PDB file of C-alpha atoms in Angstrom:
ATOM      1  CA  UNK A 262       0.000   0.000   0.000  1.00 92.00           C
ATOM      2  CA  UNK A 263       1.534   3.343  -1.006  1.00 98.00           C
ATOM      3  CA  UNK A 264       2.216   6.102   1.480  1.00 98.00           C
ATOM      4  CA  UNK A 265       0.086   9.221   1.036  1.00 99.00           C
ATOM      5  CA  UNK A 266       1.718  12.643   1.062  1.00 99.00           C
ATOM      6  CA  UNK A 267      -0.797  15.448   1.500  1.00 98.00           C
ATOM      7  CA  UNK A 268       0.024  19.075   0.760  1.00 96.00           C
ATOM      8  CA  UNK A 269      -1.077  22.142  -1.140  1.00 94.00           C
ATOM      9  CA  UNK A 270      -0.565  21.959  -4.895  1.00 92.00           C
ATOM     10  CA  UNK A 271       2.631  24.023  -4.615  1.00 91.00           C
ATOM     11  CA  UNK A 272       6.344  23.414  -4.075  1.00 94.00           C
ATOM     12  CA  UNK A 273       6.532  24.741  -0.511  1.00 93.00           C
ATOM     13  CA  UNK A 274       7.477  22.519   2.405  1.00 96.00           C
ATOM     14  CA  UNK A 275       6.730  19.312   0.497  1.00 97.00           C
ATOM     15  CA  UNK A 276       9.390  19.743  -2.190  1.00 98.00           C
ATOM     16  CA  UNK A 277      12.269  18.254  -0.194  1.00 98.00           C
ATOM     17  CA  UNK A 278       9.940  15.458   0.954  1.00 99.00           C
ATOM     18  CA  UNK A 279       9.037  14.650  -2.647  1.00 99.00           C
ATOM     19  CA  UNK A 280      12.712  14.639  -3.626  1.00 99.00           C
ATOM     20  CA  UNK A 281      13.553  12.281  -0.759  1.00 99.00           C
ATOM     21  CA  UNK A 282      10.648   9.961  -1.582  1.00 99.00           C
ATOM     22  CA  UNK A 283      11.802   9.791  -5.200  1.00 98.00           C
ATOM     23  CA  UNK A 284      15.468   9.314  -4.266  1.00 98.00           C
ATOM     24  CA  UNK A 285      14.592   6.417  -1.947  1.00 99.00           C
ATOM     25  CA  UNK A 286      12.273   4.923  -4.568  1.00 98.00           C
ATOM     26  CA  UNK A 287       9.454   4.962  -2.018  1.00 98.00           C
ATOM     27  CA  UNK A 288       5.976   3.862  -3.020  1.00 98.00           C
ATOM     28  CA  UNK A 289       3.763   6.922  -2.481  1.00 99.00           C
ATOM     29  CA  UNK A 290       0.881   8.913  -3.866  1.00 98.00           C
ATOM     30  CA  UNK A 291       0.129  12.585  -3.458  1.00 98.00           C
ATOM     31  CA  UNK A 292      -3.091  14.146  -2.254  1.00 97.00           C
ATOM     32  CA  UNK A 293      -2.942  17.733  -3.458  1.00 96.00           C
ATOM     33  CA  UNK A 294      -5.218  20.444  -2.117  1.00 94.00           C
ATOM     34  CA  UNK A 295      -5.992  23.596  -4.080  1.00 90.00           C
ATOM     35  CA  UNK A 296      -8.918  25.940  -4.246  1.00 77.00           C
ATOM     36  CA  UNK A 297      -9.812  27.904  -7.321  1.00 74.00           C
ATOM     37  CA  UNK A 298      -8.194  31.257  -8.051  1.00 67.00           C
ATOM     38  CA  UNK A 299      -8.332  34.119  -7.340  1.00 67.00           C
ATOM     39  CA  UNK A 300      -9.162  33.456  -3.672  1.00 75.00           C
ATOM     40  CA  UNK A 301      -7.617  29.964  -3.417  1.00 77.00           C
ATOM     41  CA  UNK A 302     -10.404  28.636  -1.237  1.00 83.00           C
ATOM     42  CA  UNK A 303      -9.015  26.367   1.493  1.00 88.00           C
ATOM     43  CA  UNK A 304     -12.226  24.406   2.068  1.00 90.00           C
ATOM     44  CA  UNK A 305     -10.921  21.362   0.183  1.00 90.00           C
ATOM     45  CA  UNK A 306      -8.364  20.907   2.980  1.00 94.00           C
ATOM     46  CA  UNK A 307     -10.499  22.234   5.831  1.00 92.00           C
ATOM     47  CA  UNK A 308     -13.287  19.745   5.002  1.00 94.00           C
ATOM     48  CA  UNK A 309     -10.982  16.780   5.762  1.00 96.00           C
ATOM     49  CA  UNK A 310      -8.453  18.318   8.157  1.00 97.00           C
ATOM     50  CA  UNK A 311      -9.928  16.750  11.303  1.00 98.00           C
ATOM     51  CA  UNK A 312     -11.092  13.518   9.654  1.00 97.00           C
ATOM     52  CA  UNK A 313      -7.711  11.993   8.812  1.00 98.00           C
ATOM     53  CA  UNK A 314      -6.744  10.882  12.313  1.00 97.00           C
ATOM     54  CA  UNK A 315      -3.748  13.219  12.496  1.00 98.00           C
ATOM     55  CA  UNK A 316      -2.565  14.118  16.013  1.00 98.00           C
ATOM     56  CA  UNK A 317      -1.692  17.641  14.879  1.00 98.00           C
ATOM     57  CA  UNK A 318      -3.738  18.223  11.705  1.00 98.00           C
ATOM     58  CA  UNK A 319      -1.619  20.201   9.289  1.00 97.00           C
ATOM     59  CA  UNK A 320      -0.028  20.183   5.850  1.00 97.00           C
ATOM     60  CA  UNK A 321       2.141  18.484   4.861  1.00 98.00           C
ATOM     61  CA  UNK A 322       1.127  15.121   6.231  1.00 99.00           C
ATOM     62  CA  UNK A 323       2.319  11.600   5.495  1.00 99.00           C
ATOM     63  CA  UNK A 324       0.203   8.511   6.051  1.00 99.00           C
ATOM     64  CA  UNK A 325       2.101   5.228   5.962  1.00 98.00           C
ATOM     65  CA  UNK A 326      -0.331   2.527   7.037  1.00 97.00           C
ATOM     66  CA  UNK A 327      -0.963   3.055  10.737  1.00 97.00           C
ATOM     67  CA  UNK A 328       1.723   5.764  10.968  1.00 98.00           C
ATOM     68  CA  UNK A 329       0.376   9.285  10.494  1.00 99.00           C
ATOM     69  CA  UNK A 330       2.777  12.199  10.642  1.00 98.00           C
ATOM     70  CA  UNK A 331       2.645  15.950  10.258  1.00 98.00           C
ATOM     71  CA  UNK A 332       5.455  18.520  10.314  1.00 97.00           C
ATOM     72  CA  UNK A 333       7.772  18.539   7.331  1.00 97.00           C
ATOM     73  CA  UNK A 334      10.973  17.726   9.219  1.00 97.00           C
ATOM     74  CA  UNK A 335       9.325  14.876  11.151  1.00 98.00           C
ATOM     75  CA  UNK A 336       8.249  13.434   7.799  1.00 99.00           C
ATOM     76  CA  UNK A 337      11.770  13.856   6.405  1.00 99.00           C
ATOM     77  CA  UNK A 338      13.293  12.079   9.421  1.00 98.00           C
ATOM     78  CA  UNK A 339      10.733   9.270   9.239  1.00 99.00           C
ATOM     79  CA  UNK A 340      11.590   8.538   5.612  1.00 99.00           C
ATOM     80  CA  UNK A 341      15.316   8.988   6.252  1.00 99.00           C
ATOM     81  CA  UNK A 342      15.338   6.544   9.178  1.00 98.00           C
ATOM     82  CA  UNK A 343      13.870   3.873   6.916  1.00 98.00           C
ATOM     83  CA  UNK A 344      16.842   4.330   4.581  1.00 98.00           C
ATOM     84  CA  UNK A 345      19.677   5.002   7.045  1.00 98.00           C
ATOM     85  CA  UNK A 346      19.976   8.630   5.937  1.00 99.00           C
ATOM     86  CA  UNK A 347      20.258  10.384   9.330  1.00 98.00           C
ATOM     87  CA  UNK A 348      24.030  10.118   9.726  1.00 98.00           C
ATOM     88  CA  UNK A 349      25.995   7.187  11.089  1.00 97.00           C
ATOM     89  CA  UNK A 350      28.638   8.554  13.460  1.00 98.00           C
ATOM     90  CA  UNK A 351      27.891  10.845  16.385  1.00 98.00           C
ATOM     91  CA  UNK A 352      29.609  13.709  14.541  1.00 98.00           C
ATOM     92  CA  UNK A 353      27.431  13.160  11.460  1.00 98.00           C
ATOM     93  CA  UNK A 354      24.275  13.024  13.585  1.00 98.00           C
ATOM     94  CA  UNK A 355      25.225  16.276  15.313  1.00 98.00           C
ATOM     95  CA  UNK A 356      25.797  17.947  11.938  1.00 98.00           C
ATOM     96  CA  UNK A 357      22.428  16.650  10.697  1.00 98.00           C
ATOM     97  CA  UNK A 358      20.611  17.904  13.809  1.00 98.00           C
ATOM     98  CA  UNK A 359      22.151  21.376  13.633  1.00 98.00           C
ATOM     99  CA  UNK A 360      21.696  21.790   9.918  1.00 98.00           C
ATOM    100  CA  UNK A 361      18.080  20.611   9.953  1.00 98.00           C
ATOM    101  CA  UNK A 362      17.191  23.510  12.237  1.00 97.00           C
ATOM    102  CA  UNK A 363      19.514  26.057  10.625  1.00 98.00           C
ATOM    103  CA  UNK A 364      17.966  25.374   7.219  1.00 98.00           C
ATOM    104  CA  UNK A 365      14.469  25.966   8.582  1.00 97.00           C
ATOM    105  CA  UNK A 366      15.525  29.305  10.094  1.00 97.00           C
ATOM    106  CA  UNK A 367      17.050  30.266   6.750  1.00 98.00           C
ATOM    107  CA  UNK A 368      13.937  29.135   4.847  1.00 97.00           C
ATOM    108  CA  UNK A 369      11.604  31.206   7.033  1.00 96.00           C
ATOM    109  CA  UNK A 370      13.659  34.347   6.387  1.00 97.00           C
ATOM    110  CA  UNK A 371      12.990  33.990   2.660  1.00 97.00           C
ATOM    111  CA  UNK A 372       9.340  33.059   3.216  1.00 96.00           C
ATOM    112  CA  UNK A 373       8.830  36.129   5.428  1.00 96.00           C
ATOM    113  CA  UNK A 374      10.101  38.380   2.637  1.00 96.00           C
ATOM    114  CA  UNK A 375       8.390  36.573  -0.233  1.00 94.00           C
ATOM    115  CA  UNK A 376       4.902  36.606   1.259  1.00 92.00           C
ATOM    116  CA  UNK A 377       5.049  40.044   2.852  1.00 94.00           C
ATOM    117  CA  UNK A 378       2.965  42.961   1.600  1.00 95.00           C
ATOM    118  CA  UNK A 379       6.204  44.931   2.155  1.00 96.00           C
ATOM    119  CA  UNK A 380       8.112  42.710  -0.295  1.00 95.00           C
ATOM    120  CA  UNK A 381       9.737  45.592  -2.198  1.00 96.00           C
ATOM    121  CA  UNK A 382      11.003  47.110   1.054  1.00 96.00           C
ATOM    122  CA  UNK A 383      12.198  43.824   2.559  1.00 97.00           C
ATOM    123  CA  UNK A 384      13.882  42.376  -0.534  1.00 97.00           C
ATOM    124  CA  UNK A 385      16.971  44.663  -0.472  1.00 98.00           C
ATOM    125  CA  UNK A 386      17.439  43.987   3.260  1.00 97.00           C
ATOM    126  CA  UNK A 387      17.239  40.242   2.640  1.00 98.00           C
ATOM    127  CA  UNK A 388      19.694  40.396  -0.256  1.00 98.00           C
ATOM    128  CA  UNK A 389      22.108  42.434   1.861  1.00 98.00           C
ATOM    129  CA  UNK A 390      22.307  39.760   4.565  1.00 98.00           C
ATOM    130  CA  UNK A 391      22.169  36.794   2.152  1.00 98.00           C
ATOM    131  CA  UNK A 392      25.946  36.518   1.472  1.00 98.00           C
ATOM    132  CA  UNK A 393      26.616  36.225   5.207  1.00 98.00           C
ATOM    133  CA  UNK A 394      24.090  33.415   5.521  1.00 98.00           C
ATOM    134  CA  UNK A 395      25.464  31.603   2.488  1.00 99.00           C
ATOM    135  CA  UNK A 396      29.012  31.974   3.806  1.00 99.00           C
ATOM    136  CA  UNK A 397      28.009  30.035   6.939  1.00 98.00           C
ATOM    137  CA  UNK A 398      26.596  27.198   4.830  1.00 99.00           C
ATOM    138  CA  UNK A 399      29.696  27.254   2.628  1.00 99.00           C
ATOM    139  CA  UNK A 400      32.004  27.040   5.639  1.00 99.00           C
ATOM    140  CA  UNK A 401      29.914  24.253   7.178  1.00 98.00           C
ATOM    141  CA  UNK A 402      30.086  22.211   3.978  1.00 99.00           C
ATOM    142  CA  UNK A 403      33.783  22.931   3.514  1.00 98.00           C
ATOM    143  CA  UNK A 404      35.414  20.374   1.233  1.00 98.00           C
ATOM    144  CA  UNK A 405      32.997  17.587   2.135  1.00 97.00           C
ATOM    145  CA  UNK A 406      30.876  15.904  -0.505  1.00 97.00           C
ATOM    146  CA  UNK A 407      27.681  16.185   1.560  1.00 98.00           C
ATOM    147  CA  UNK A 408      26.784  18.345   4.528  1.00 98.00           C
ATOM    148  CA  UNK A 409      27.129  15.567   7.132  1.00 98.00           C
ATOM    149  CA  UNK A 410      30.122  13.867   5.525  1.00 96.00           C
ATOM    150  CA  UNK A 411      30.718  11.348   2.760  1.00 96.00           C
ATOM    151  CA  UNK A 412      27.167   9.989   2.550  1.00 98.00           C
ATOM    152  CA  UNK A 413      24.032  11.847   1.565  1.00 98.00           C
ATOM    153  CA  UNK A 414      21.552  12.462   4.402  1.00 99.00           C
ATOM    154  CA  UNK A 415      18.073  13.926   4.503  1.00 99.00           C
ATOM    155  CA  UNK A 416      19.408  17.383   5.364  1.00 99.00           C
ATOM    156  CA  UNK A 417      21.101  17.550   1.973  1.00 99.00           C
ATOM    157  CA  UNK A 418      17.598  17.537   0.483  1.00 99.00           C
ATOM    158  CA  UNK A 419      16.556  20.397   2.769  1.00 99.00           C
ATOM    159  CA  UNK A 420      19.674  22.418   1.956  1.00 99.00           C
ATOM    160  CA  UNK A 421      19.279  21.772  -1.754  1.00 99.00           C
ATOM    161  CA  UNK A 422      15.701  23.034  -1.630  1.00 98.00           C
ATOM    162  CA  UNK A 423      16.501  26.268   0.200  1.00 98.00           C
ATOM    163  CA  UNK A 424      19.606  27.014  -1.874  1.00 99.00           C
ATOM    164  CA  UNK A 425      17.625  26.404  -5.047  1.00 98.00           C
ATOM    165  CA  UNK A 426      14.908  28.783  -3.840  1.00 98.00           C
ATOM    166  CA  UNK A 427      17.494  31.453  -3.113  1.00 98.00           C
ATOM    167  CA  UNK A 428      19.075  30.855  -6.518  1.00 98.00           C
ATOM    168  CA  UNK A 429      15.668  31.503  -8.094  1.00 97.00           C
ATOM    169  CA  UNK A 430      15.219  34.614  -5.944  1.00 97.00           C
ATOM    170  CA  UNK A 431      18.681  35.972  -6.812  1.00 97.00           C
ATOM    171  CA  UNK A 432      20.360  33.963  -9.609  1.00 98.00           C
ATOM    172  CA  UNK A 433      23.892  35.215  -8.834  1.00 98.00           C
ATOM    173  CA  UNK A 434      23.731  34.637  -5.075  1.00 98.00           C
ATOM    174  CA  UNK A 435      25.944  31.533  -5.173  1.00 98.00           C
ATOM    175  CA  UNK A 436      28.628  32.943  -7.466  1.00 98.00           C
ATOM    176  CA  UNK A 437      30.990  33.589  -4.529  1.00 98.00           C
ATOM    177  CA  UNK A 438      30.496  30.090  -3.117  1.00 99.00           C
ATOM    178  CA  UNK A 439      31.831  27.480  -5.554  1.00 98.00           C
ATOM    179  CA  UNK A 440      31.432  24.627  -3.067  1.00 98.00           C
ATOM    180  CA  UNK A 441      27.709  25.380  -2.742  1.00 99.00           C
ATOM    181  CA  UNK A 442      27.375  25.501  -6.533  1.00 98.00           C
ATOM    182  CA  UNK A 443      29.218  22.179  -6.737  1.00 98.00           C
ATOM    183  CA  UNK A 444      26.897  20.747  -4.079  1.00 99.00           C
ATOM    184  CA  UNK A 445      23.843  21.756  -6.132  1.00 98.00           C
ATOM    185  CA  UNK A 446      25.354  20.253  -9.286  1.00 98.00           C
ATOM    186  CA  UNK A 447      26.142  16.995  -7.459  1.00 97.00           C
ATOM    187  CA  UNK A 448      22.661  16.856  -6.013  1.00 98.00           C
ATOM    188  CA  UNK A 449      20.974  17.502  -9.363  1.00 96.00           C
TER     189      UNK A 449
END
């Protein structure tokens, strides 16, 4: 029986999950929710939100038989544990734990700007601080192949997603960070 991934019909928080599901060749189906434009009515989701047996009803969700999860990073970890993609050594696990949370902080900075009514005001401020953020990721990766070490882990999918989003937001943002560009090329 395939797992069911539920989310809005957008990239959003489910993109890294989709990439990980595909990479691990997991058997899954998507349940996409989308209301009609221009208001993007949410009733399609709200009608079933409390009927799915989710402890914390939210999108994205993953249903794998009797296991029902919400929260994007919990879903990522669940899939990763099945495929030994959470790091092996204590050092790798520490790097995974730190990076998982750092990536989410970084993601929310871009989301805050992108969805703000003050977008035009906030964009230059975001772009001004972006090189400093990227430098931290570049230093953390260093000369390693993947962010936790020699083997790909689920956080590489999260980092790929957020770096790709920033690359779309500002195409030249990675020009000063060849190891991050190499990471993206390796991942793709």
